[in-house]
Short mmCIF file of C-alpha atoms in Angstrom, two decimals:
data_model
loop_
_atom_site.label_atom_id
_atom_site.label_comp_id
_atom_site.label_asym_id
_atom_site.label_seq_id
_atom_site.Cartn_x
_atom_site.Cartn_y
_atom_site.Cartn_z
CA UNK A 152 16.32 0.60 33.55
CA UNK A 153 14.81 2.88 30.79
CA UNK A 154 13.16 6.20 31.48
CA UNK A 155 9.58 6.64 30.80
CA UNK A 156 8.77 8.95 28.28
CA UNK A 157 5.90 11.04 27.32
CA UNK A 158 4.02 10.32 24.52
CA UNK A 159 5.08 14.08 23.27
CA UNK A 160 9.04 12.44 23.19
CA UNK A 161 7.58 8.84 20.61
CA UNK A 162 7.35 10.83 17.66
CA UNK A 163 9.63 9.15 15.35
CA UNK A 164 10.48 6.03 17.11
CA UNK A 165 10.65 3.21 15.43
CA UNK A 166 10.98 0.61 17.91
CA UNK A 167 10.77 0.55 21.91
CA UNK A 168 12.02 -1.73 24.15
CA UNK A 169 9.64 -4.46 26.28
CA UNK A 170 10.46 -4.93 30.16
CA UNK A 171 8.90 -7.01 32.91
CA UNK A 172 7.92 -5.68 36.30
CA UNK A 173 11.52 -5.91 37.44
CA UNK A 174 12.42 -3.46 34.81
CA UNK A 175 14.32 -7.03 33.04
CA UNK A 176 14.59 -6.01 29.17
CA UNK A 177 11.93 -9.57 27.19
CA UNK A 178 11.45 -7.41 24.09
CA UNK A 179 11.23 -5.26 21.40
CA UNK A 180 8.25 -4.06 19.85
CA UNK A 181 8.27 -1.98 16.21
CA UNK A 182 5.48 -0.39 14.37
CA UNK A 183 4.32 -3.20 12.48
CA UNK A 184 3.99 -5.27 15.33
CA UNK A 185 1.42 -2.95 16.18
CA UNK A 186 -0.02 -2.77 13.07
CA UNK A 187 0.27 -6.69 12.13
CA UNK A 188 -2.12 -7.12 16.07
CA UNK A 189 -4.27 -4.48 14.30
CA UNK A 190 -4.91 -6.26 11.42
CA UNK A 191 -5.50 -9.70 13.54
CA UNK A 192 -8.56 -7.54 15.77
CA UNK A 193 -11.64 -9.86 15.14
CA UNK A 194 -14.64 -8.18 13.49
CA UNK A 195 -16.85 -8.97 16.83
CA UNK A 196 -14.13 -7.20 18.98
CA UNK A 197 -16.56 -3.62 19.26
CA UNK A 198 -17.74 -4.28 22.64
CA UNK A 199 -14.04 -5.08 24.10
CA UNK A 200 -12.23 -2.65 22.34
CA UNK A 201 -15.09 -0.11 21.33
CA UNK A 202 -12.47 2.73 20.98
CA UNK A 203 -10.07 0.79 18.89
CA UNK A 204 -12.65 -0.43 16.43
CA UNK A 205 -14.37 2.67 15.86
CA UNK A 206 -11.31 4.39 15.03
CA UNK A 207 -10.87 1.75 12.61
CA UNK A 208 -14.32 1.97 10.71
CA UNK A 209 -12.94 5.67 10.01
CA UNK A 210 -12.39 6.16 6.33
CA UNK A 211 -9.58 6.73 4.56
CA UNK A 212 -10.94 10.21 3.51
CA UNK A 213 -10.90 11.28 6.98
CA UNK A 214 -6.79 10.64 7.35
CA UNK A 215 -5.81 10.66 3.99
CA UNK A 216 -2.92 13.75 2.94
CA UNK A 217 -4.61 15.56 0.17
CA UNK A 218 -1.06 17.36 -0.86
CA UNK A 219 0.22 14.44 -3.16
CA UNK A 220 2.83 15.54 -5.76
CA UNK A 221 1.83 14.19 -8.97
CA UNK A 222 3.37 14.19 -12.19
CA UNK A 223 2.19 13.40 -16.14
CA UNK A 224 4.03 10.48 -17.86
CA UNK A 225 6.15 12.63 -20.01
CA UNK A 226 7.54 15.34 -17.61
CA UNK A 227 10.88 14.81 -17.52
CA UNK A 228 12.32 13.13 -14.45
CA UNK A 229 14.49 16.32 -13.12
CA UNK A 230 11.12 17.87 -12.43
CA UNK A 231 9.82 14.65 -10.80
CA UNK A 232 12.38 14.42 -9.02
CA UNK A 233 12.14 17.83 -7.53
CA UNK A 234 8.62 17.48 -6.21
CA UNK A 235 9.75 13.60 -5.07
CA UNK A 236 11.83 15.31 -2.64
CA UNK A 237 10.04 18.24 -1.61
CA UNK A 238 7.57 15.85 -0.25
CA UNK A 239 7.44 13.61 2.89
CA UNK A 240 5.15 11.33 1.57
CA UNK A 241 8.86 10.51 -0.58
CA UNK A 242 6.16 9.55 -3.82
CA UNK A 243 4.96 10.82 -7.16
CA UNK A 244 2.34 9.16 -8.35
CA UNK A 245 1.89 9.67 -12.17
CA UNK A 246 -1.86 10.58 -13.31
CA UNK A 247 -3.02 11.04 -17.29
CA UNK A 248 -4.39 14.67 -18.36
CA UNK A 249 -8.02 13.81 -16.39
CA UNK A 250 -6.52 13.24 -13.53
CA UNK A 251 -6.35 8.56 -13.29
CA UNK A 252 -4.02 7.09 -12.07
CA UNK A 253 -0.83 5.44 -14.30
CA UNK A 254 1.42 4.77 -12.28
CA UNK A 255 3.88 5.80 -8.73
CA UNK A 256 7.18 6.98 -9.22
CA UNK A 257 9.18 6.09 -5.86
CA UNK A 258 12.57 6.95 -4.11
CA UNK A 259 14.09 3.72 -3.40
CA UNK A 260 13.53 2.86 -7.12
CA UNK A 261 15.36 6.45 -8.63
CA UNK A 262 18.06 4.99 -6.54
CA UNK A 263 18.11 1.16 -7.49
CA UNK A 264 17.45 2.30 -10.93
CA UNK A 265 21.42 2.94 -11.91
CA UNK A 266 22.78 0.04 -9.37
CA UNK A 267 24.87 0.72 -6.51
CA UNK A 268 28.01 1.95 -8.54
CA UNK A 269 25.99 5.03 -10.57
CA UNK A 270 24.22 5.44 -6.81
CA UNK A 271 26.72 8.51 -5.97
CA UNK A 272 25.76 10.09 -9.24
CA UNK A 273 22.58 9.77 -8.81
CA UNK A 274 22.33 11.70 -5.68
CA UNK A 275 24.03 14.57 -7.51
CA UNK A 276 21.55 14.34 -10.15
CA UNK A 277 18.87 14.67 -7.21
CA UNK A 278 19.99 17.77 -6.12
CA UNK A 279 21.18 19.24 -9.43
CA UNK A 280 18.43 18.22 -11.52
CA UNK A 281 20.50 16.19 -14.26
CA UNK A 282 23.57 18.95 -14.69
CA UNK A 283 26.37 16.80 -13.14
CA UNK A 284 27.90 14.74 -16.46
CA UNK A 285 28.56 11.30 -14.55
CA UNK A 286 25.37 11.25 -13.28
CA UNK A 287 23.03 8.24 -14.58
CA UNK A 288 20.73 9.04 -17.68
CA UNK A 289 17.28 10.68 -16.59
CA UNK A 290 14.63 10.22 -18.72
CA UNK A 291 10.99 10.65 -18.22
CA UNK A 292 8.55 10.19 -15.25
CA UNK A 293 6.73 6.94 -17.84
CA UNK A 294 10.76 5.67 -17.69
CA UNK A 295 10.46 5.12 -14.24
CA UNK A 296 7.22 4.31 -12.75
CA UNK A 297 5.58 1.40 -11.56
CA UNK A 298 3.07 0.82 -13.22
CA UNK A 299 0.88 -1.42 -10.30
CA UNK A 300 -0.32 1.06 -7.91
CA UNK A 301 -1.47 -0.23 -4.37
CA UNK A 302 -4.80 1.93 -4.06
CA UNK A 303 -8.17 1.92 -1.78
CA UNK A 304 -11.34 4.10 -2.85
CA UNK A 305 -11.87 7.57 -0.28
CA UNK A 306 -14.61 5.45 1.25
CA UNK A 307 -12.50 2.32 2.06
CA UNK A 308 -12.21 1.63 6.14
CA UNK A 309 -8.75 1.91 7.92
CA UNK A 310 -8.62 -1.56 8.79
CA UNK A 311 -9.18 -2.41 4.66
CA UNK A 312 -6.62 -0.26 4.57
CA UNK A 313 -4.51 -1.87 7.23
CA UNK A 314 -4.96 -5.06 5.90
CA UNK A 315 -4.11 -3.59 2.53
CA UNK A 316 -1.23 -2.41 3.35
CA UNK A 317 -0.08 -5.46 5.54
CA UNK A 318 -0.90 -7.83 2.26
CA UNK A 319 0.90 -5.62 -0.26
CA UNK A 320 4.44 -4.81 2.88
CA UNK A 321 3.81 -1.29 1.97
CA UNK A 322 3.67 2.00 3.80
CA UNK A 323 1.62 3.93 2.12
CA UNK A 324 -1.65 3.74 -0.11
CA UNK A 325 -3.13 5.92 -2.95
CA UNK A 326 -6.71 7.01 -2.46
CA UNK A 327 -8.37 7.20 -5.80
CA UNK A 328 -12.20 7.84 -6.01
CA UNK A 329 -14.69 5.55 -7.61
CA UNK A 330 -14.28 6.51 -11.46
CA UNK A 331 -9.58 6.44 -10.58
CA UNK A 332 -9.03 9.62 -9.61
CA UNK A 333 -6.11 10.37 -7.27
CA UNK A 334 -7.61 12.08 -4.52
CA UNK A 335 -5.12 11.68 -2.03
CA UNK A 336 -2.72 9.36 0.12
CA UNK A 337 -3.13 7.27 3.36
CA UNK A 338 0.18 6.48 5.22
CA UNK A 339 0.70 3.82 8.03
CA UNK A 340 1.42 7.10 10.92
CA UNK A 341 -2.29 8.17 10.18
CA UNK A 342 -3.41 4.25 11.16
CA UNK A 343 -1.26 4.25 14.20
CA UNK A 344 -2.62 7.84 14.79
CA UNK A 345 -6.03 6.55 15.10
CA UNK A 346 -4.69 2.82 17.39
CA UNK A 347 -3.16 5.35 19.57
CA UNK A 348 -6.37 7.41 19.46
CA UNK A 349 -5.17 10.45 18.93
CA UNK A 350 -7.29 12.59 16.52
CA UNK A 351 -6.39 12.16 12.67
#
């Protein structure tokens, strides 16, 4: 059998199992099966789920992390690098001298960047900023960056941004306002914040 844990014990689980009355394991659920059902909630669903939708019709303003490290095209990638992972949200995303948005510099990709043989010095260069000689070239934050950005507007509703995020397989969205702007970012744990109702 598996214990029953409070909700206070979740944070960071990934996955949990599924069991029948019996206590019989018939499953395995993950975060984006709960996020996939999300997106698959009928617009007419308010009066059944009245809790679940309104949390929903939230915007991403109201969830969105407003501490996004951000770097110009031309800063040179040991200093990206350095805010990348100071962060959580594991992201820079790379905005012109007023502020729009260019383009999103992301972990996986520093990584992939020098294929899995320059992978180990890579890493050192991560944590050394550049010093360590076998580590693979760094160049500039415009070197790395992709330049598509998945982004909703500040006033864009959580399940636009669900769905967003669902159409795109990504984790996390930039929130730009109307004129490009980075004002923030929106990750899937703020959407399955507000499914679980908790507050944002």
């Amino acid at each position: 059998s598996f214990p029953t844990r409070r909700s206070s014990d979740l944070k960071g689980l990934k996955r949990l199992p599924v069991v029948d009355g019996s206590g019989e394991l018939i499953g395995i659920v993950s975060r984006a099966d709960i996020l996939r059902s999300a997106g698959k909630v009928p617009q007419g669903a308010a009066e059944a789920l009245p809790r679940f939708t309104a949390g929903l019709m939230q915007e991403a303003r109201d969830v969105m992390f407003t501490d996004v490290p951000t770097a110009g095209p031309d800063d040179a990638l040991p200093e990206v690098v350095a805010r990348l992972v100071a962060s959580p949200l594991r992201r820079v995303v790379v905005v012109d001298a007023a502020g729009k948005v260019m383009g999103i510099v992301l972990d996986g990709d520093l990584l992939s960047r020098c294929g899995p043989g320059r992978k180990p010095g890579l890493l050192r260069a991560l944590f050394s900023f550049g010093r360590e000689e076998d580590a693979c070239p760094l160049g500039t934050a415009r070197e790395v960056m992709l330049p598509t950005v998945h982004s909703v507007t500040e006033d864009a509703s959580l399940m636009d941004v669900l769905q967003k995020m669902l159409a795109h397989h990504v984790k996390r969205l930039v929130v730009t306002d109307d004129a490009g702007k980075l004002v923030g970012m929106v990750d899937r744990d703020a959407i399955l914040r507000v499914i679980a109702g908790h507050a944002a």
